Every structure is written in C-alpha cells, then in structure tokens.
XYZ file of C-alpha atoms in Angstrom:
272
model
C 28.095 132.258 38.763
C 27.125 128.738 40.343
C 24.674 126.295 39.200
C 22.644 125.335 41.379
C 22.271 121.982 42.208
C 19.729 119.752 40.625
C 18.431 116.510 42.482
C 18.578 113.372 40.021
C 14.780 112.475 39.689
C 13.937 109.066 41.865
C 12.837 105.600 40.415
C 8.969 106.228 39.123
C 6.333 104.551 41.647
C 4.623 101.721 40.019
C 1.285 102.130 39.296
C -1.893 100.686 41.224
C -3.874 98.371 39.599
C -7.181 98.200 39.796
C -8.844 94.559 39.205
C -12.492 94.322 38.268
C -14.423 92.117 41.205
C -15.678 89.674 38.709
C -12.151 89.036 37.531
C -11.327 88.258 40.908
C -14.129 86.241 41.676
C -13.092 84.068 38.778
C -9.378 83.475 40.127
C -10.365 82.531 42.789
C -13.287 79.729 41.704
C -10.592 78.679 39.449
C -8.145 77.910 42.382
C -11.417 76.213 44.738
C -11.422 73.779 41.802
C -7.621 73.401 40.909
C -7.888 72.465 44.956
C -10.519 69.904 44.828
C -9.435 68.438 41.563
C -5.578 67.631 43.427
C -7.685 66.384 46.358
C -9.366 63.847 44.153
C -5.991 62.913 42.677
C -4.509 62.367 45.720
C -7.518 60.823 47.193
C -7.120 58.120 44.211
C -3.506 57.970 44.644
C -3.766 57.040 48.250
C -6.741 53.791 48.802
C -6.487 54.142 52.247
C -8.514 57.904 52.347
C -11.833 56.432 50.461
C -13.186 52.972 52.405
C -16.309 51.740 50.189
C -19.202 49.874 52.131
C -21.657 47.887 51.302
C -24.891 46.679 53.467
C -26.425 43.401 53.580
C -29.441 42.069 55.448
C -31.395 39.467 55.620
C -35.212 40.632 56.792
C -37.165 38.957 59.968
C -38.681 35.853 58.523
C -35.827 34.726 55.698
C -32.131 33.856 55.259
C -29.593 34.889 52.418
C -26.737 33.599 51.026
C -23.907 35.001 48.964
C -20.784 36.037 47.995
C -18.434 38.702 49.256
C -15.827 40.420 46.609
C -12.718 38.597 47.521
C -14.426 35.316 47.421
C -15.681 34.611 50.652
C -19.108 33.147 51.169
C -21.879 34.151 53.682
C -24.727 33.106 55.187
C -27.322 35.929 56.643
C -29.810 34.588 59.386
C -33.496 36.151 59.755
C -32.836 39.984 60.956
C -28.846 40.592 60.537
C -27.262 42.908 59.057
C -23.438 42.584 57.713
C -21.424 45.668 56.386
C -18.638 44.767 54.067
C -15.609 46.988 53.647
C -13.000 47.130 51.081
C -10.049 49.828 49.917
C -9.795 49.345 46.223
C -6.233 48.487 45.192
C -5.828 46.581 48.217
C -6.547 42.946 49.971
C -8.543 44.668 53.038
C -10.670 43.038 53.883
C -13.476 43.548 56.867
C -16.987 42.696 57.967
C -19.520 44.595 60.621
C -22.231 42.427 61.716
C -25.513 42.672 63.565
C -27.132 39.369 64.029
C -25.979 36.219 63.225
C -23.852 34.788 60.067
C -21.588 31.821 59.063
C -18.950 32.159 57.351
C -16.321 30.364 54.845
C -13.726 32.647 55.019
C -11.796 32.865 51.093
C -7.974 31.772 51.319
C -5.824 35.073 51.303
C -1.958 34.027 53.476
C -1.472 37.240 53.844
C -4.766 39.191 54.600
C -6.868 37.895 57.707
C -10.718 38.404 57.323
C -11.633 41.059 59.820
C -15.673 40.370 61.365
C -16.911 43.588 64.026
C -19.722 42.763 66.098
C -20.987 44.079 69.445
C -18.438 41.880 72.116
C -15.769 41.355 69.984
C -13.794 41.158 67.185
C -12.607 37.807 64.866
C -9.266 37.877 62.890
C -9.967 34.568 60.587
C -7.413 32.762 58.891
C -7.365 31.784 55.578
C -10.127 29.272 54.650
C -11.745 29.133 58.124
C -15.837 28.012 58.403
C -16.928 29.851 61.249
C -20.430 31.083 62.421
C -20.965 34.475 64.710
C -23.940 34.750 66.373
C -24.306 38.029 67.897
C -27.905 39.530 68.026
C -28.327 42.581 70.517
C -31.432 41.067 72.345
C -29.906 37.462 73.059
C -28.216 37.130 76.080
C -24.674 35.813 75.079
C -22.409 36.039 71.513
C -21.698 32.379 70.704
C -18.700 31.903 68.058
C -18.322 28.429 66.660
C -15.576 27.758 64.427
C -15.352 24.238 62.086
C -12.473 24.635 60.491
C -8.924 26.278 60.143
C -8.165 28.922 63.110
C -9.580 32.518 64.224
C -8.212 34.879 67.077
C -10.721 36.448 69.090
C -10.596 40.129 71.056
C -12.783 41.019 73.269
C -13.764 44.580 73.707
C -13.367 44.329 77.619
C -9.858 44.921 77.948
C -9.864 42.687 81.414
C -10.390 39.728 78.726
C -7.639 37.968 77.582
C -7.535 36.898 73.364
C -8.441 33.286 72.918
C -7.434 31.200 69.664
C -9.954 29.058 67.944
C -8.584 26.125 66.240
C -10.289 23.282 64.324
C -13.999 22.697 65.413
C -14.233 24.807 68.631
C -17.089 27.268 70.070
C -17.297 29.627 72.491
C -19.840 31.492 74.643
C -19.537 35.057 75.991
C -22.609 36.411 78.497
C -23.971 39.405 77.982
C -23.932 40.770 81.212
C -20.124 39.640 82.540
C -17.073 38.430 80.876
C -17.043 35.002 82.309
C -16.514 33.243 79.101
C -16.749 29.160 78.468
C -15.489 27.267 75.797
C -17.783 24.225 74.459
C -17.714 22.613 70.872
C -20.121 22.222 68.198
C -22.899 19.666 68.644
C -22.313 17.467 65.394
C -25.689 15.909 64.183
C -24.976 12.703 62.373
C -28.047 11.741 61.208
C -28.541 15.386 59.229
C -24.487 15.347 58.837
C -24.513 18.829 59.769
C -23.587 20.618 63.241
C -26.651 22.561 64.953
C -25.053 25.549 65.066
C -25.270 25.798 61.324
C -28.532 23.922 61.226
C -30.131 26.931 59.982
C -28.320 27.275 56.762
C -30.197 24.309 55.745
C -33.436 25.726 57.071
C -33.694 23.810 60.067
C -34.951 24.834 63.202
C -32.778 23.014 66.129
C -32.757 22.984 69.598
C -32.267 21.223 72.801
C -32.823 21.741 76.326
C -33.765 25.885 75.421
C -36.081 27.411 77.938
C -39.120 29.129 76.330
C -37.632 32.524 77.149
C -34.771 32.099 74.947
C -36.417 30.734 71.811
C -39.096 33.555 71.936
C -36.329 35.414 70.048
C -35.238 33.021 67.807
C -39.312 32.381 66.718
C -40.119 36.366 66.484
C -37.022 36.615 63.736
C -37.211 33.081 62.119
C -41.164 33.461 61.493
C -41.057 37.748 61.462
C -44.066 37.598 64.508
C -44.109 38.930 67.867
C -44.837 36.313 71.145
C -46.469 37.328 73.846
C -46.170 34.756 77.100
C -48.175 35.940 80.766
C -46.341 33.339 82.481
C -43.281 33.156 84.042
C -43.591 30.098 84.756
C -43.910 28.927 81.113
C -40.729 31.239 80.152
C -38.409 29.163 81.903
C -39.945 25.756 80.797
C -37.109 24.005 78.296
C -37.869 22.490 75.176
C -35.814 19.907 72.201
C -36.791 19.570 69.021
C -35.500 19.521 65.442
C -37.193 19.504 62.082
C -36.958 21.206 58.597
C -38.549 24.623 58.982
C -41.967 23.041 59.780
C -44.064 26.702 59.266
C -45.685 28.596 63.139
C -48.662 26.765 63.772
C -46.892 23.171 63.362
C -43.872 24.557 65.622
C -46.379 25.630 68.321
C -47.962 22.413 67.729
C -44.617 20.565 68.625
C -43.754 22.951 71.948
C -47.409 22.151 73.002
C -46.803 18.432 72.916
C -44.116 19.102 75.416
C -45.316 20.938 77.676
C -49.137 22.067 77.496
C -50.405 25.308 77.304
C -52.942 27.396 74.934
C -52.096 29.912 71.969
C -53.791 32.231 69.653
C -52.609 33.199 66.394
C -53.429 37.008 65.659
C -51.601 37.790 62.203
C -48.385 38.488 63.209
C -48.858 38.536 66.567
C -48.672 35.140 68.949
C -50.520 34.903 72.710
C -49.277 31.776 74.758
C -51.268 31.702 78.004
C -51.194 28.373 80.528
C-alpha cells in the first residue's frame, strides 16, 4: 500500500511587530536632532552659510567714529546708518550704508572693501580714504576719494564703471544718470578738504541754495525747518565755522540774506 504524499512544511512567516507609539515618537525626535545637530556642523564647516551683521548709526544731531573688525576706520555723519558684514574664517569684508560716511579703508592686497548704498556700489582698494555721501532725501550721491583707488558700479546698468584714483570726486543726480566728475575742494587754511570738514565738526559750505542745506541743518542740529518761501529756498549761501550751535548758524544765513525766524524747540520757522 502507498504512502501518501506529504508536502514539506514552508519557511515560517515572520512575525509582526508591534511598536509602542511613544517608542516611535522617540526615534523619531532622536533623528529631528541627529538632523539639526549635522546641519550645525556643516553650517560651521562651511563660513559662507552664516553672514554675521552688525548695525551702526549715528543719531540726528551727532557724529561717531570707530573701528571696523579688520581694521578699517569710520566716520558716521548725523542720521546714517552702516551695516557691517563679515564670514568668520574669512577676509570678507562688506559695508551697507544709509547716509553719509568716510572712510580709511584697512590694507588687505587681496580682499577689496565692499560699501552698498542706494546708487551704487564701491570696491576700495587697499588703504583708500574715501567719503560716501548717500542720504535718501538729498538729491545726488557724491563719492570723494583722497587717496589710493576705488571702482565704482552703478546700479543702472546703462552706466558705465568709473575708476577713482588719487584725490577725485564724483556726483551722481538723483533723478538721471548724467554723472560729473569734480575733485575735492582742499581748504588750506583748516588743512582739511570740505568734503570731510565734518569729521572735524565743521559746518562748510559754499554757494548752497537754502533748499539744499535745509537737510543738512534738520540732521546736523536733529530739528525740523520750515521755509513759506520759494523764493528764499533757492537763495545760496557760503560759510564755514566750527559747529557754531542753531541760533548762531541762523544768525550767520541772516547776515546774508535777510529774513525772520522763530525757534520752537525742535522745530525752526523762516518766513521773509
């Protein structure tokens, strides 16, 4: 009599599992911070993923003056604002800058000093003296440049770059791109130029029609001017002396070309 055939039992089915939530929970906070711990490393590895800033102003009504990390030395007029940025482990170097500031730029061959303002942009060589003035309410950027060399781009693509060598300035409108190139006025009885005068808190200026030192007053003595006459707005004015306070500065403008004010705290009134 045949056996009958027996079938060979088949490999035994692995059993399910069953992992407590909790357990899982925990694997995966433990792999959220395995992942943000390698992001950290590589985030210190690699400079160029973690740019530190670092704001400076200078209020309405003073100046500043100090020193950047690689060396370089600034100058902060009444109401600016300069943002410094640096990658650690590197020669980077760059500035943002609202207002106006001079500059003497510290000697690096290899690393150009960077300045960002609302026209343009500077690339400064190595152990250039330069002064940017670009305030938002004045009608034109002015960069003057006393020493070493400094290559200028303009955000208006239509403008050509222009290199700045030695003692050089120049003047860029607001309103167009029609730019001029001047120099420096030099000052030899206060040895100084009068583009820098105000380092040396000196208030300078010559043939400047009412209109465009209203600005320069409001920041330099933190008021606001008030003038109902056109006529008076466009009237020019020269004059320089050592920060000589608001009521002797009025004082002086009055001498040249009469007309009435009232002083209301921080508020001025000039009236015919």
């Amino acid at each position: 009599m045949e056996k009958p055939e027996t079938t060979a039992p088949g490999p035994a089915l692995p059993r399910r599992i069953r992992i407590p939530l909790w357990s899982f929970l925990l694997a995966v906070a433990v792999i959220i911070t395995v992942l943000i711990l390698i992001s950290h490393f590589i985030r210190s590895r690699h400079p160029m993923l973690k740019m530190q800033e670092k704001t400076l102003t200078a209020d309405p009504g003073t100046r500043s003056n100090f020193f950047l990390p690689d060396g370089t030395q600034v100058w902060l007029n009444a109401g600016s604002r300069l943002t410094y940025k640096t990658l650690p482990n590197s020669s980077f170097r760059q500035a943002d800058i609202e207002g106006e500031a001079y500059f003497i730029v510290a000697r690096d061959k290899d690393h150009p000093f960077l300045v960002h303002s609302k026209d343009l942009e500077l690339m400064i060589d190595q152990g250039a003296s330069i002064d940017l003035n670009a305030y938002r309410d004045d009608s034109t950027t002015q960069v003057s440049i006393f020493d070493g060399s400094a290559e200028v781009l303009f955000h208006n693509n239509t403008t050509s770059n222009v290199t700045l060598r030695g003692v050089d300035k120049l003047i860029v409108p607001q309103y167009n791109w029609h730019i001029t190139m001047d120099k420096p006025m030099y000052l030899p009885q206060d040895s100084m130029y009068e583009e820098v005068a105000w380092t040396k808190n000196r208030l300078i200026f010559f043939g400047t029609s009412l209109k465009e030192l209203i600005p320069r007053l409001q920041r330099w003595y933190n008021v606001k001017i008030t003038v109902n006459s056109d006529d008076l707005q466009h009237r020019r004015f020269s004059a320089a002396m050592a920060d000589p306070g608001l009521a002797k500065i009025l004082e002086a403008l009055r001498n040249i070309t009469a007309f009435h004010y009232r002083l209301d705290k921080d508020q001025v009134y000039i009236t015919p």
